[in-house]
mmCIF file of N, CA and C in Angstrom:
data_model
loop_
_atom_site.group_PDB
_atom_site.id
_atom_site.type_symbol
_atom_site.label_atom_id
_atom_site.label_comp_id
_atom_site.label_asym_id
_atom_site.label_seq_id
_atom_site.Cartn_x
_atom_site.Cartn_y
_atom_site.Cartn_z
ATOM 1 N N TRP A 309 12.357 -9.912 5.701
ATOM 2 C CA TRP A 309 12.514 -8.522 5.827
ATOM 3 C C TRP A 309 11.134 -8.083 5.112
ATOM 4 N N SER A 310 10.759 -7.463 5.485
ATOM 5 C CA SER A 310 9.699 -6.343 5.405
ATOM 6 C C SER A 310 9.712 -4.892 5.273
ATOM 7 N N SER A 311 9.665 -4.749 3.680
ATOM 8 C CA SER A 311 10.820 -3.132 3.228
ATOM 9 C C SER A 311 11.037 -1.886 4.207
ATOM 10 N N ASP A 312 9.925 -2.008 4.598
ATOM 11 C CA ASP A 312 9.387 -0.845 6.177
ATOM 12 C C ASP A 312 10.493 -1.338 6.819
ATOM 13 N N VAL A 313 9.932 -2.012 7.179
ATOM 14 C CA VAL A 313 11.080 -2.784 8.885
ATOM 15 C C VAL A 313 12.901 -2.797 8.440
ATOM 16 N N CYS A 314 13.264 -3.338 6.995
ATOM 17 C CA CYS A 314 14.331 -2.919 6.974
ATOM 18 C C CYS A 314 14.806 -1.276 6.808
ATOM 19 N N SER A 315 13.729 -0.652 5.592
ATOM 20 C CA SER A 315 14.572 0.792 5.963
ATOM 21 C C SER A 315 14.527 1.607 6.929
ATOM 22 N N SER A 316 13.689 1.062 8.144
ATOM 23 C CA SER A 316 13.965 1.864 9.605
ATOM 24 C C SER A 316 14.440 1.434 10.301
ATOM 25 N N ASP A 317 14.775 0.640 10.014
ATOM 26 C CA ASP A 317 16.410 -0.459 10.931
ATOM 27 C C ASP A 317 17.206 0.498 10.234
ATOM 28 N N LEU A 318 17.246 0.509 8.594
ATOM 29 C CA LEU A 318 18.465 1.030 7.944
ATOM 30 C C LEU A 318 19.154 2.816 8.318
ATOM 31 N N GLY A 319 18.185 3.158 8.647
ATOM 32 C CA GLY A 319 17.592 4.367 9.144
ATOM 33 C C GLY A 319 18.448 4.591 10.405
ATOM 34 N N MET A 320 17.159 3.995 11.487
ATOM 35 C CA MET A 320 18.914 3.625 12.470
ATOM 36 C C MET A 320 20.303 4.153 12.667
ATOM 37 N N MET A 321 20.427 3.324 12.008
ATOM 38 C CA MET A 321 21.787 2.518 12.228
ATOM 39 C C MET A 321 22.634 3.937 11.292
ATOM 40 N N ALA A 322 22.013 5.144 10.318
ATOM 41 C CA ALA A 322 22.340 6.082 9.450
ATOM 42 C C ALA A 322 22.507 7.103 10.937
ATOM 43 N N PHE A 323 21.452 7.482 11.538
ATOM 44 C CA PHE A 323 21.332 7.880 12.357
ATOM 45 C C PHE A 323 22.171 7.812 13.154
ATOM 46 N N GLY A 324 22.442 6.408 13.756
ATOM 47 C CA GLY A 324 23.400 6.121 14.995
ATOM 48 C C GLY A 324 24.678 6.209 15.041
ATOM 49 N N SER A 325 25.571 6.582 13.800
ATOM 50 C CA SER A 325 26.507 6.676 13.421
ATOM 51 C C SER A 325 27.081 7.720 13.108
ATOM 52 N N GLY A 326 26.397 8.906 13.271
ATOM 53 C CA GLY A 326 26.228 9.616 13.021
ATOM 54 C C GLY A 326 26.763 10.505 11.311
ATOM 55 N N MET A 327 26.226 10.183 10.748
ATOM 56 C CA MET A 327 26.681 10.278 9.160
ATOM 57 C C MET A 327 25.771 12.348 9.405
ATOM 58 N N GLU A 328 26.127 12.514 7.962
ATOM 59 C CA GLU A 328 25.477 13.957 7.834
ATOM 60 C C GLU A 328 24.358 13.274 7.123
ATOM 61 N N ILE A 329 23.516 13.332 7.247
ATOM 62 C CA ILE A 329 22.359 13.065 6.902
ATOM 63 C C ILE A 329 21.911 14.492 6.075
ATOM 64 N N LYS A 330 21.518 14.698 4.747
ATOM 65 C CA LYS A 330 20.879 16.441 4.127
ATOM 66 C C LYS A 330 19.809 15.748 3.773
ATOM 67 N N ASP A 331 19.060 14.548 3.641
ATOM 68 C CA ASP A 331 17.463 14.602 3.346
ATOM 69 C C ASP A 331 17.341 13.127 4.577
ATOM 70 N N PRO A 332 16.141 13.396 5.757
ATOM 71 C CA PRO A 332 16.151 12.097 6.685
ATOM 72 C C PRO A 332 15.163 11.202 5.593
ATOM 73 N N SER A 333 14.772 10.981 4.864
ATOM 74 C CA SER A 333 13.617 10.374 4.232
ATOM 75 C C SER A 333 14.873 9.354 3.940
ATOM 76 N N THR A 334 16.191 9.893 3.037
ATOM 77 C CA THR A 334 16.534 8.626 2.121
ATOM 78 C C THR A 334 17.870 8.154 3.202
ATOM 79 N N ALA A 335 18.033 8.638 4.466
ATOM 80 C CA ALA A 335 19.425 8.221 5.253
ATOM 81 C C ALA A 335 19.976 7.103 5.336
ATOM 82 N N HIS A 336 18.439 5.493 4.753
ATOM 83 C CA HIS A 336 18.495 4.383 4.550
ATOM 84 C C HIS A 336 19.834 4.222 3.969
ATOM 85 N N ILE A 337 19.448 4.676 2.770
ATOM 86 C CA ILE A 337 19.948 4.011 1.399
ATOM 87 C C ILE A 337 21.348 5.716 1.389
ATOM 88 N N ALA A 338 21.548 6.416 1.726
ATOM 89 C CA ALA A 338 22.541 6.478 2.459
ATOM 90 C C ALA A 338 23.631 6.138 2.869
ATOM 91 N N TRP A 339 22.862 5.234 4.005
ATOM 92 C CA TRP A 339 23.880 4.352 4.758
ATOM 93 C C TRP A 339 24.416 3.356 3.960
ATOM 94 N N MET A 340 23.124 2.949 3.104
ATOM 95 C CA MET A 340 23.702 1.218 2.725
ATOM 96 C C MET A 340 25.493 1.936 1.726
ATOM 97 N N GLN A 341 24.347 2.959 0.958
ATOM 98 C CA GLN A 341 25.754 3.240 -0.401
ATOM 99 C C GLN A 341 27.149 3.478 -0.127
ATOM 100 N N THR A 342 27.541 4.104 1.728
ATOM 101 C CA THR A 342 28.453 4.271 2.502
ATOM 102 C C THR A 342 28.650 2.849 2.643
ATOM 103 N N ASN A 343 28.300 2.360 3.607
ATOM 104 C CA ASN A 343 28.868 1.397 4.359
ATOM 105 C C ASN A 343 29.240 -0.044 3.271
ATOM 106 N N LEU A 344 27.672 -0.715 2.813
ATOM 107 C CA LEU A 344 27.366 -1.690 2.049
ATOM 108 C C LEU A 344 27.657 -1.694 0.620
ATOM 109 N N GLY A 345 27.884 -0.870 -0.593
ATOM 110 C CA GLY A 345 28.489 -0.411 -1.734
ATOM 111 C C GLY A 345 27.180 -0.430 -2.612
ATOM 112 N N MET A 346 26.943 0.440 -3.670
ATOM 113 C CA MET A 346 26.202 0.153 -4.805
ATOM 114 C C MET A 346 24.870 -0.697 -4.798
ATOM 115 N N ALA A 347 25.673 -2.473 -5.014
ATOM 116 C CA ALA A 347 24.871 -3.773 -4.792
ATOM 117 C C ALA A 347 23.634 -3.488 -3.820
ATOM 118 N N ALA A 348 24.250 -3.242 -2.544
ATOM 119 C CA ALA A 348 23.474 -3.279 -1.448
ATOM 120 C C ALA A 348 22.037 -2.634 -1.757
ATOM 121 N N VAL A 349 21.981 -0.894 -2.423
ATOM 122 C CA VAL A 349 21.067 -0.330 -2.894
ATOM 123 C C VAL A 349 20.322 -0.465 -4.017
ATOM 124 N N LEU A 350 20.916 -1.265 -4.951
ATOM 125 C CA LEU A 350 20.473 -1.806 -5.820
ATOM 126 C C LEU A 350 18.957 -2.873 -5.030
ATOM 127 N N GLY A 351 20.399 -3.491 -4.714
ATOM 128 C CA GLY A 351 19.396 -4.841 -3.715
ATOM 129 C C GLY A 351 18.445 -4.944 -2.954
ATOM 130 N N PHE A 352 18.039 -3.409 -2.072
ATOM 131 C CA PHE A 352 17.057 -2.647 -1.428
ATOM 132 C C PHE A 352 15.870 -2.108 -2.231
ATOM 133 N N GLY A 353 16.367 -1.594 -3.729
ATOM 134 C CA GLY A 353 14.592 -0.686 -4.514
ATOM 135 C C GLY A 353 14.746 -2.008 -5.004
ATOM 136 N N PHE A 354 14.926 -3.606 -5.533
ATOM 137 C CA PHE A 354 14.746 -4.199 -5.951
ATOM 138 C C PHE A 354 13.236 -4.626 -4.472
ATOM 139 N N ILE A 355 13.982 -4.700 -3.177
ATOM 140 C CA ILE A 355 12.883 -5.449 -2.357
ATOM 141 C C ILE A 355 11.254 -4.778 -2.249
ATOM 142 N N VAL A 356 11.670 -3.021 -2.153
ATOM 143 C CA VAL A 356 11.070 -2.295 -2.205
ATOM 144 C C VAL A 356 10.337 -2.500 -3.934
ATOM 145 N N LEU A 357 10.554 -2.459 -5.219
ATOM 146 C CA LEU A 357 9.656 -2.660 -5.550
ATOM 147 C C LEU A 357 8.639 -3.974 -5.738
ATOM 148 N N ASN A 358 8.892 -4.241 -5.352
ATOM 149 C CA ASN A 358 8.688 -6.265 -4.872
ATOM 150 C C ASN A 358 7.592 -6.221 -3.998
ATOM 151 N N ALA A 359 8.004 -5.203 -2.922
ATOM 152 C CA ALA A 359 6.792 -5.325 -1.685
ATOM 153 C C ALA A 359 5.285 -3.934 -2.896
ATOM 154 N N SER A 360 6.026 -3.057 -3.452
ATOM 155 C CA SER A 360 4.861 -2.243 -4.060
ATOM 156 C C SER A 360 3.994 -3.279 -4.990
ATOM 157 N N ALA A 361 4.427 -3.768 -5.665
ATOM 158 C CA ALA A 361 3.414 -4.758 -6.638
ATOM 159 C C ALA A 361 3.320 -5.531 -5.957
ATOM 160 N N ASN A 362 3.219 -6.205 -5.030
ATOM 161 C CA ASN A 362 2.976 -7.373 -3.971
ATOM 162 C C ASN A 362 1.673 -6.881 -3.623
ATOM 163 N N ALA A 363 2.199 -5.725 -2.879
ATOM 164 C CA ALA A 363 0.704 -5.081 -2.014
ATOM 165 C C ALA A 363 0.147 -4.341 -3.319
ATOM 166 N N LEU A 364 -0.018 -3.681 -4.506
ATOM 167 C CA LEU A 364 -0.914 -3.441 -5.805
ATOM 168 C C LEU A 364 -1.254 -4.880 -6.473
ATOM 169 N N ASP A 365 -1.202 -5.593 -6.405
ATOM 170 C CA ASP A 365 -1.243 -6.603 -6.950
ATOM 171 C C ASP A 365 -2.489 -7.754 -5.992
ATOM 172 N N ALA A 366 -2.302 -7.408 -5.103
ATOM 173 C CA ALA A 366 -3.219 -8.333 -3.363
ATOM 174 C C ALA A 366 -4.123 -6.812 -3.836
ATOM 175 N N SER A 367 -4.383 -6.314 -3.450
ATOM 176 C CA SER A 367 -4.995 -4.485 -3.547
ATOM 177 C C SER A 367 -6.243 -4.986 -5.253
ATOM 178 N N GLY A 368 -5.346 -4.901 -6.069
ATOM 179 C CA GLY A 368 -6.016 -5.095 -7.251
ATOM 180 C C GLY A 368 -7.126 -7.044 -7.481
ATOM 181 N N ASN A 369 -6.696 -8.010 -6.951
ATOM 182 C CA ASN A 369 -7.018 -9.211 -7.161
ATOM 183 C C ASN A 369 -8.530 -9.194 -5.781
ATOM 184 N N ALA A 370 -7.826 -8.733 -4.685
ATOM 185 C CA ALA A 370 -9.185 -8.296 -3.997
ATOM 186 C C ALA A 370 -10.523 -6.703 -4.853
ATOM 187 N N PHE A 371 -10.189 -5.927 -4.972
ATOM 188 C CA PHE A 371 -10.689 -5.471 -5.197
ATOM 189 C C PHE A 371 -11.628 -5.834 -6.376
ATOM 190 N N GLY A 372 -10.745 -6.552 -7.658
ATOM 191 C CA GLY A 372 -11.982 -7.297 -8.533
ATOM 192 C C GLY A 372 -12.884 -8.334 -8.299
ATOM 193 N N ALA A 373 -12.234 -9.213 -7.374
ATOM 194 C CA ALA A 373 -13.062 -9.852 -6.658
ATOM 195 C C ALA A 373 -14.541 -9.420 -6.422
ATOM 196 N N ILE A 374 -14.662 -8.749 -5.092
ATOM 197 C CA ILE A 374 -14.948 -7.504 -4.676
ATOM 198 C C ILE A 374 -16.233 -7.446 -6.203
ATOM 199 N N VAL A 375 -15.529 -6.622 -6.511
ATOM 200 C CA VAL A 375 -16.624 -5.717 -7.695
ATOM 201 C C VAL A 375 -17.532 -7.087 -8.651
ATOM 202 N N ALA A 376 -17.004 -8.049 -9.092
ATOM 203 C CA ALA A 376 -17.066 -9.062 -9.268
ATOM 204 C C ALA A 376 -18.095 -10.100 -8.739
ATOM 205 N N ASN A 377 -17.961 -10.272 -7.781
ATOM 206 C CA ASN A 377 -19.070 -10.886 -7.091
ATOM 207 C C ASN A 377 -20.213 -10.521 -6.369
ATOM 208 N N ASP A 378 -19.531 -9.232 -5.829
ATOM 209 C CA ASP A 378 -20.987 -8.211 -5.459
ATOM 210 C C ASP A 378 -21.327 -6.884 -5.942
ATOM 211 N N TRP A 379 -20.990 -6.713 -6.635
ATOM 212 C CA TRP A 379 -21.997 -5.539 -7.797
ATOM 213 C C TRP A 379 -21.915 -5.941 -9.334
ATOM 214 N N VAL A 380 -21.112 -6.412 -9.418
ATOM 215 C CA VAL A 380 -22.189 -7.360 -10.581
ATOM 216 C C VAL A 380 -23.566 -8.128 -11.209
ATOM 217 N N LYS A 381 -23.924 -7.307 -11.233
ATOM 218 C CA LYS A 381 -25.652 -8.743 -11.071
ATOM 219 C C LYS A 381 -26.043 -9.719 -12.956
ATOM 220 N N ASP A 382 -24.662 -9.441 -13.532
ATOM 221 C CA ASP A 382 -25.126 -10.200 -14.737
ATOM 222 C C ASP A 382 -23.714 -10.367 -14.846
ATOM 223 N N GLU A 383 -23.887 -12.442 -14.831
ATOM 224 C CA GLU A 383 -22.391 -13.231 -14.031
ATOM 225 C C GLU A 383 -21.802 -12.934 -15.421
ATOM 226 N N SER A 384 -22.166 -12.771 -17.157
ATOM 227 C CA SER A 384 -21.689 -12.608 -17.870
ATOM 228 C C SER A 384 -20.605 -11.568 -18.498
ATOM 229 N N LYS A 385 -20.735 -10.898 -17.718
ATOM 230 C CA LYS A 385 -19.797 -9.412 -17.671
ATOM 231 C C LYS A 385 -19.241 -9.839 -16.761
ATOM 232 N N SER A 386 -19.145 -10.682 -15.590
ATOM 233 C CA SER A 386 -18.016 -10.361 -13.977
ATOM 234 C C SER A 386 -16.910 -10.343 -14.579
ATOM 235 N N VAL A 387 -16.552 -11.415 -15.391
ATOM 236 C CA VAL A 387 -14.581 -11.100 -15.842
ATOM 237 C C VAL A 387 -13.773 -10.278 -16.244
ATOM 238 N N LEU A 388 -14.929 -9.336 -17.670
ATOM 239 C CA LEU A 388 -14.602 -8.400 -17.671
ATOM 240 C C LEU A 388 -14.851 -7.041 -17.040
ATOM 241 N N ILE A 389 -16.046 -6.862 -15.516
ATOM 242 C CA ILE A 389 -16.241 -5.848 -15.123
ATOM 243 C C ILE A 389 -14.577 -5.917 -13.914
ATOM 244 N N SER A 390 -14.639 -7.331 -13.602
ATOM 245 C CA SER A 390 -13.460 -6.598 -12.613
ATOM 246 C C SER A 390 -11.763 -7.423 -13.321
ATOM 247 N N ARG A 391 -11.286 -7.603 -14.510
ATOM 248 C CA ARG A 391 -10.497 -6.619 -14.885
ATOM 249 C C ARG A 391 -10.434 -5.440 -15.512
ATOM 250 N N LEU A 392 -11.449 -4.539 -15.733
ATOM 251 C CA LEU A 392 -11.757 -3.281 -15.069
ATOM 252 C C LEU A 392 -11.285 -2.478 -13.999
ATOM 253 N N ALA A 393 -12.047 -3.348 -13.120
ATOM 254 C CA ALA A 393 -11.509 -2.882 -11.723
ATOM 255 C C ALA A 393 -10.345 -3.396 -11.837
ATOM 256 N N ILE A 394 -9.340 -3.606 -11.901
ATOM 257 C CA ILE A 394 -7.965 -4.560 -11.405
ATOM 258 C C ILE A 394 -6.745 -3.092 -12.602
ATOM 259 N N CYS A 395 -7.691 -2.932 -13.443
ATOM 260 C CA CYS A 395 -6.952 -2.598 -13.993
ATOM 261 C C CYS A 395 -6.724 -0.742 -13.210
ATOM 262 N N ALA A 396 -8.006 -0.741 -12.725
ATOM 263 C CA ALA A 396 -8.758 1.002 -12.489
ATOM 264 C C ALA A 396 -7.128 0.576 -11.185
ATOM 265 N N ILE A 397 -7.002 0.239 -10.388
ATOM 266 C CA ILE A 397 -6.487 -0.100 -9.442
ATOM 267 C C ILE A 397 -4.905 0.249 -9.473
ATOM 268 N N ALA A 398 -4.518 -0.478 -10.573
ATOM 269 C CA ALA A 398 -3.775 -0.372 -11.435
ATOM 270 C C ALA A 398 -2.744 1.355 -11.590
ATOM 271 N N LEU A 399 -4.151 1.490 -12.410
ATOM 272 C CA LEU A 399 -3.917 3.182 -12.206
ATOM 273 C C LEU A 399 -3.293 4.510 -11.435
ATOM 274 N N ALA A 400 -4.499 3.706 -10.656
ATOM 275 C CA ALA A 400 -4.758 4.792 -8.666
ATOM 276 C C ALA A 400 -3.094 4.558 -8.703
ATOM 277 N N GLY A 401 -2.200 2.618 -8.227
ATOM 278 C CA GLY A 401 -0.962 2.960 -8.316
ATOM 279 C C GLY A 401 -0.045 3.654 -8.881
ATOM 280 N N TRP A 402 -0.303 3.664 -10.518
ATOM 281 C CA TRP A 402 0.523 5.199 -10.971
ATOM 282 C C TRP A 402 0.399 5.990 -11.449
ATOM 283 N N ALA A 403 -1.178 6.621 -10.284
ATOM 284 C CA ALA A 403 -1.523 7.858 -10.244
ATOM 285 C C ALA A 403 -0.877 8.315 -9.160
ATOM 286 N N ILE A 404 -0.733 7.204 -7.983
ATOM 287 C CA ILE A 404 0.813 7.799 -6.880
ATOM 288 C C ILE A 404 1.763 7.981 -7.357
ATOM 289 N N SER A 405 2.404 7.510 -7.807
ATOM 290 C CA SER A 405 3.614 7.344 -8.192
ATOM 291 C C SER A 405 4.016 8.990 -9.217
ATOM 292 N N VAL A 406 3.155 9.073 -9.482
ATOM 293 C CA VAL A 406 3.998 10.377 -10.192
ATOM 294 C C VAL A 406 3.877 11.730 -9.315
ATOM 295 N N LEU A 407 3.569 10.851 -7.950
ATOM 296 C CA LEU A 407 3.087 12.308 -7.152
ATOM 297 C C LEU A 407 4.567 13.076 -6.770
ATOM 298 N N ASN A 408 5.023 11.473 -6.681
ATOM 299 C CA ASN A 408 6.700 11.694 -6.580
ATOM 300 C C ASN A 408 6.771 12.124 -4.751
ATOM 301 N N LEU A 409 5.679 11.132 -3.831
ATOM 302 C CA LEU A 409 6.005 11.465 -1.918
ATOM 303 C C LEU A 409 7.331 10.360 -2.189
ATOM 304 N N SER A 410 7.534 11.370 -0.598
ATOM 305 C CA SER A 410 8.430 10.075 -0.153
ATOM 306 C C SER A 410 7.859 8.787 0.215
ATOM 307 N N ILE A 411 8.724 8.043 -0.016
ATOM 308 C CA ILE A 411 8.268 6.255 0.578
ATOM 309 C C ILE A 411 7.672 6.319 1.912
ATOM 310 N N THR A 412 8.049 7.376 2.585
ATOM 311 C CA THR A 412 7.751 7.123 4.334
ATOM 312 C C THR A 412 6.201 7.432 3.811
ATOM 313 N N TYR A 413 5.477 8.816 3.503
ATOM 314 C CA TYR A 413 4.122 8.965 2.767
ATOM 315 C C TYR A 413 3.192 7.756 2.464
ATOM 316 N N ILE A 414 4.163 7.088 1.460
ATOM 317 C CA ILE A 414 2.741 6.525 0.853
ATOM 318 C C ILE A 414 2.593 4.860 2.025
ATOM 319 N N PHE A 415 4.148 4.530 2.319
ATOM 320 C CA PHE A 415 3.603 3.251 3.584
ATOM 321 C C PHE A 415 2.741 3.678 4.773
ATOM 322 N N LEU A 416 2.651 5.128 4.613
ATOM 323 C CA LEU A 416 2.313 5.630 6.245
ATOM 324 C C LEU A 416 0.489 6.124 5.743
ATOM 325 N N THR A 417 0.475 6.680 4.714
ATOM 326 C CA THR A 417 -1.188 6.361 3.957
ATOM 327 C C THR A 417 -2.063 4.470 3.678
ATOM 328 N N TYR A 418 -0.555 3.863 2.988
ATOM 329 C CA TYR A 418 -0.660 2.372 2.455
ATOM 330 C C TYR A 418 -1.382 1.584 4.268
ATOM 331 N N GLY A 419 -0.659 2.160 5.443
ATOM 332 C CA GLY A 419 -1.150 1.304 6.144
ATOM 333 C C GLY A 419 -2.030 2.053 7.124
ATOM 334 N N VAL A 420 -2.535 3.330 6.627
ATOM 335 C CA VAL A 420 -3.794 4.180 7.535
ATOM 336 C C VAL A 420 -5.162 2.729 6.801
ATOM 337 N N LEU A 421 -4.726 3.146 5.321
ATOM 338 C CA LEU A 421 -5.637 2.890 4.604
ATOM 339 C C LEU A 421 -6.653 1.301 4.918
ATOM 340 N N ARG A 422 -5.049 0.541 5.090
ATOM 341 C CA ARG A 422 -5.103 -1.109 5.394
ATOM 342 C C ARG A 422 -5.984 -1.054 6.380
ATOM 343 N N VAL A 423 -5.114 -0.327 7.631
ATOM 344 C CA VAL A 423 -6.024 -0.637 9.166
ATOM 345 C C VAL A 423 -7.750 -0.128 9.278
ATOM 346 N N THR A 424 -7.787 0.884 7.765
ATOM 347 C CA THR A 424 -9.266 1.470 7.992
ATOM 348 C C THR A 424 -10.001 0.865 7.785
ATOM 349 N N LEU A 425 -9.634 0.199 6.466
ATOM 350 C CA LEU A 425 -10.548 -1.648 5.092
ATOM 351 C C LEU A 425 -10.563 -2.246 6.172
ATOM 352 N N PHE A 426 -9.509 -2.983 7.214
ATOM 353 C CA PHE A 426 -9.420 -3.662 8.114
ATOM 354 C C PHE A 426 -11.089 -3.882 9.077
ATOM 355 N N ILE A 427 -10.739 -2.536 9.512
ATOM 356 C CA ILE A 427 -11.932 -2.171 10.583
ATOM 357 C C ILE A 427 -12.932 -2.438 10.389
ATOM 358 N N ALA A 428 -13.689 -1.919 9.099
ATOM 359 C CA ALA A 428 -14.731 -2.088 7.815
ATOM 360 C C ALA A 428 -14.553 -2.944 7.901
ATOM 361 N N THR A 429 -14.001 -4.322 7.990
ATOM 362 C CA THR A 429 -14.341 -5.289 7.764
ATOM 363 C C THR A 429 -14.753 -6.147 8.108
ATOM 364 N N MET A 430 -14.143 -6.289 9.098
ATOM 365 C CA MET A 430 -14.806 -6.745 10.792
ATOM 366 C C MET A 430 -16.110 -6.048 11.131
ATOM 367 N N LEU A 431 -16.008 -5.591 11.112
ATOM 368 C CA LEU A 431 -17.316 -5.008 11.672
ATOM 369 C C LEU A 431 -18.248 -5.282 10.757
ATOM 370 N N ALA A 432 -18.286 -5.767 9.531
ATOM 371 C CA ALA A 432 -19.191 -6.416 8.330
ATOM 372 C C ALA A 432 -19.114 -7.736 9.587
ATOM 373 N N VAL A 433 -18.604 -7.825 9.089
ATOM 374 C CA VAL A 433 -18.076 -9.905 9.166
ATOM 375 C C VAL A 433 -18.841 -9.857 10.742
ATOM 376 N N ARG A 434 -17.995 -9.651 11.881
ATOM 377 C CA ARG A 434 -18.406 -9.874 13.336
ATOM 378 C C ARG A 434 -20.391 -9.457 12.916
ATOM 379 N N THR A 435 -20.920 -9.069 12.608
ATOM 380 C CA THR A 435 -22.050 -7.487 13.343
ATOM 381 C C THR A 435 -22.738 -8.049 11.945
ATOM 382 N N ASP A 436 -24.554 -7.951 11.868
ATOM 383 C CA ASP A 436 -25.098 -6.637 10.690
ATOM 384 C C ASP A 436 -24.808 -5.770 11.296
ATOM 385 N N LEU A 437 -23.977 -4.730 11.513
ATOM 386 C CA LEU A 437 -24.031 -3.165 11.569
ATOM 387 C C LEU A 437 -23.904 -2.903 10.311
ATOM 388 N N LEU A 438 -23.061 -3.478 8.935
ATOM 389 C CA LEU A 438 -23.449 -3.426 7.731
ATOM 390 C C LEU A 438 -23.943 -4.174 6.801
ATOM 391 N N ASN A 439 -24.581 -3.510 5.817
ATOM 392 C CA ASN A 439 -24.418 -4.261 4.501
ATOM 393 C C ASN A 439 -23.543 -3.448 3.321
ATOM 394 N N LYS A 440 -24.096 -4.034 2.108
ATOM 395 C CA LYS A 440 -23.143 -3.711 1.536
ATOM 396 C C LYS A 440 -23.130 -1.799 1.419
ATOM 397 N N ALA A 441 -24.193 -1.520 0.881
ATOM 398 C CA ALA A 441 -23.910 -0.334 1.006
ATOM 399 C C ALA A 441 -23.549 0.255 2.151
ATOM 400 N N GLY A 442 -23.436 0.102 3.319
ATOM 401 C CA GLY A 442 -23.037 0.647 4.586
ATOM 402 C C GLY A 442 -21.241 0.216 4.859
ATOM 403 N N LEU A 443 -21.383 -0.759 3.620
ATOM 404 C CA LEU A 443 -19.789 -0.622 4.399
ATOM 405 C C LEU A 443 -19.237 0.301 3.664
ATOM 406 N N LEU A 444 -19.267 -0.293 2.218
ATOM 407 C CA LEU A 444 -18.741 1.370 1.401
ATOM 408 C C LEU A 444 -18.875 2.437 2.346
ATOM 409 N N ALA A 445 -20.246 2.924 2.760
ATOM 410 C CA ALA A 445 -20.361 4.241 3.089
ATOM 411 C C ALA A 445 -19.526 4.959 4.345
ATOM 412 N N ALA A 446 -19.004 3.121 5.344
ATOM 413 C CA ALA A 446 -17.852 3.434 5.995
ATOM 414 C C ALA A 446 -16.708 3.359 5.707
ATOM 415 N N ILE A 447 -16.580 3.085 4.830
ATOM 416 C CA ILE A 447 -15.032 2.871 4.272
ATOM 417 C C ILE A 447 -14.490 4.516 3.958
ATOM 418 N N LEU A 448 -15.751 5.032 2.866
ATOM 419 C CA LEU A 448 -15.403 6.106 1.908
ATOM 420 C C LEU A 448 -15.345 7.540 3.443
ATOM 421 N N ILE A 449 -16.176 7.539 4.771
ATOM 422 C CA ILE A 449 -15.778 8.203 5.895
ATOM 423 C C ILE A 449 -14.720 7.535 6.514
ATOM 424 N N ILE A 450 -14.594 6.510 6.846
ATOM 425 C CA ILE A 450 -13.505 5.990 8.151
ATOM 426 C C ILE A 450 -11.932 6.512 7.196
ATOM 427 N N SER A 451 -11.934 6.210 5.953
ATOM 428 C CA SER A 451 -10.579 6.625 4.940
ATOM 429 C C SER A 451 -10.059 7.904 5.887
ATOM 430 N N PRO A 452 -10.817 9.230 5.357
ATOM 431 C CA PRO A 452 -10.535 10.888 4.943
ATOM 432 C C PRO A 452 -10.538 10.774 6.625
ATOM 433 N N LEU A 453 -10.566 10.242 7.148
ATOM 434 C CA LEU A 453 -10.537 10.814 8.849
ATOM 435 C C LEU A 453 -9.714 10.136 9.468
ATOM 436 N N ALA A 454 -9.062 8.990 9.069
ATOM 437 C CA ALA A 454 -8.091 8.185 9.601
ATOM 438 C C ALA A 454 -6.861 8.593 9.130
ATOM 439 N N ILE A 455 -6.973 9.383 7.014
ATOM 440 C CA ILE A 455 -5.695 10.375 6.800
ATOM 441 C C ILE A 455 -5.406 11.456 7.448
#
């Protein structure tokens, strides 16, 4: 199960059961704690942490590969620059985590950015409309509009 699908299913179960929910963004956790116990809440937290770490790892590796292969001219520096790019993604993930946003907004924003990058990538792969500079410009223009 994906953590966001699991969360939405559990939230619907909480609202359908008639529970008194003070904060709708934590309905799934309240339902699990009431009906399944604290071990289920800890397990769910592990799933969310794993999904977040997986997304951060995949993004860091993809960004590092793009930077090393497409933007660095000197091959002797490509590994160092790739590692710095991965660290930049990790710092961006940390900066987002300290904002204390609702997990709903984090996954919604992540989904929007993922779709935006997919559209720009498909334009670059399937057409000759976008070169490297055009792809970067498209992402920088489309992402704020999508969010």
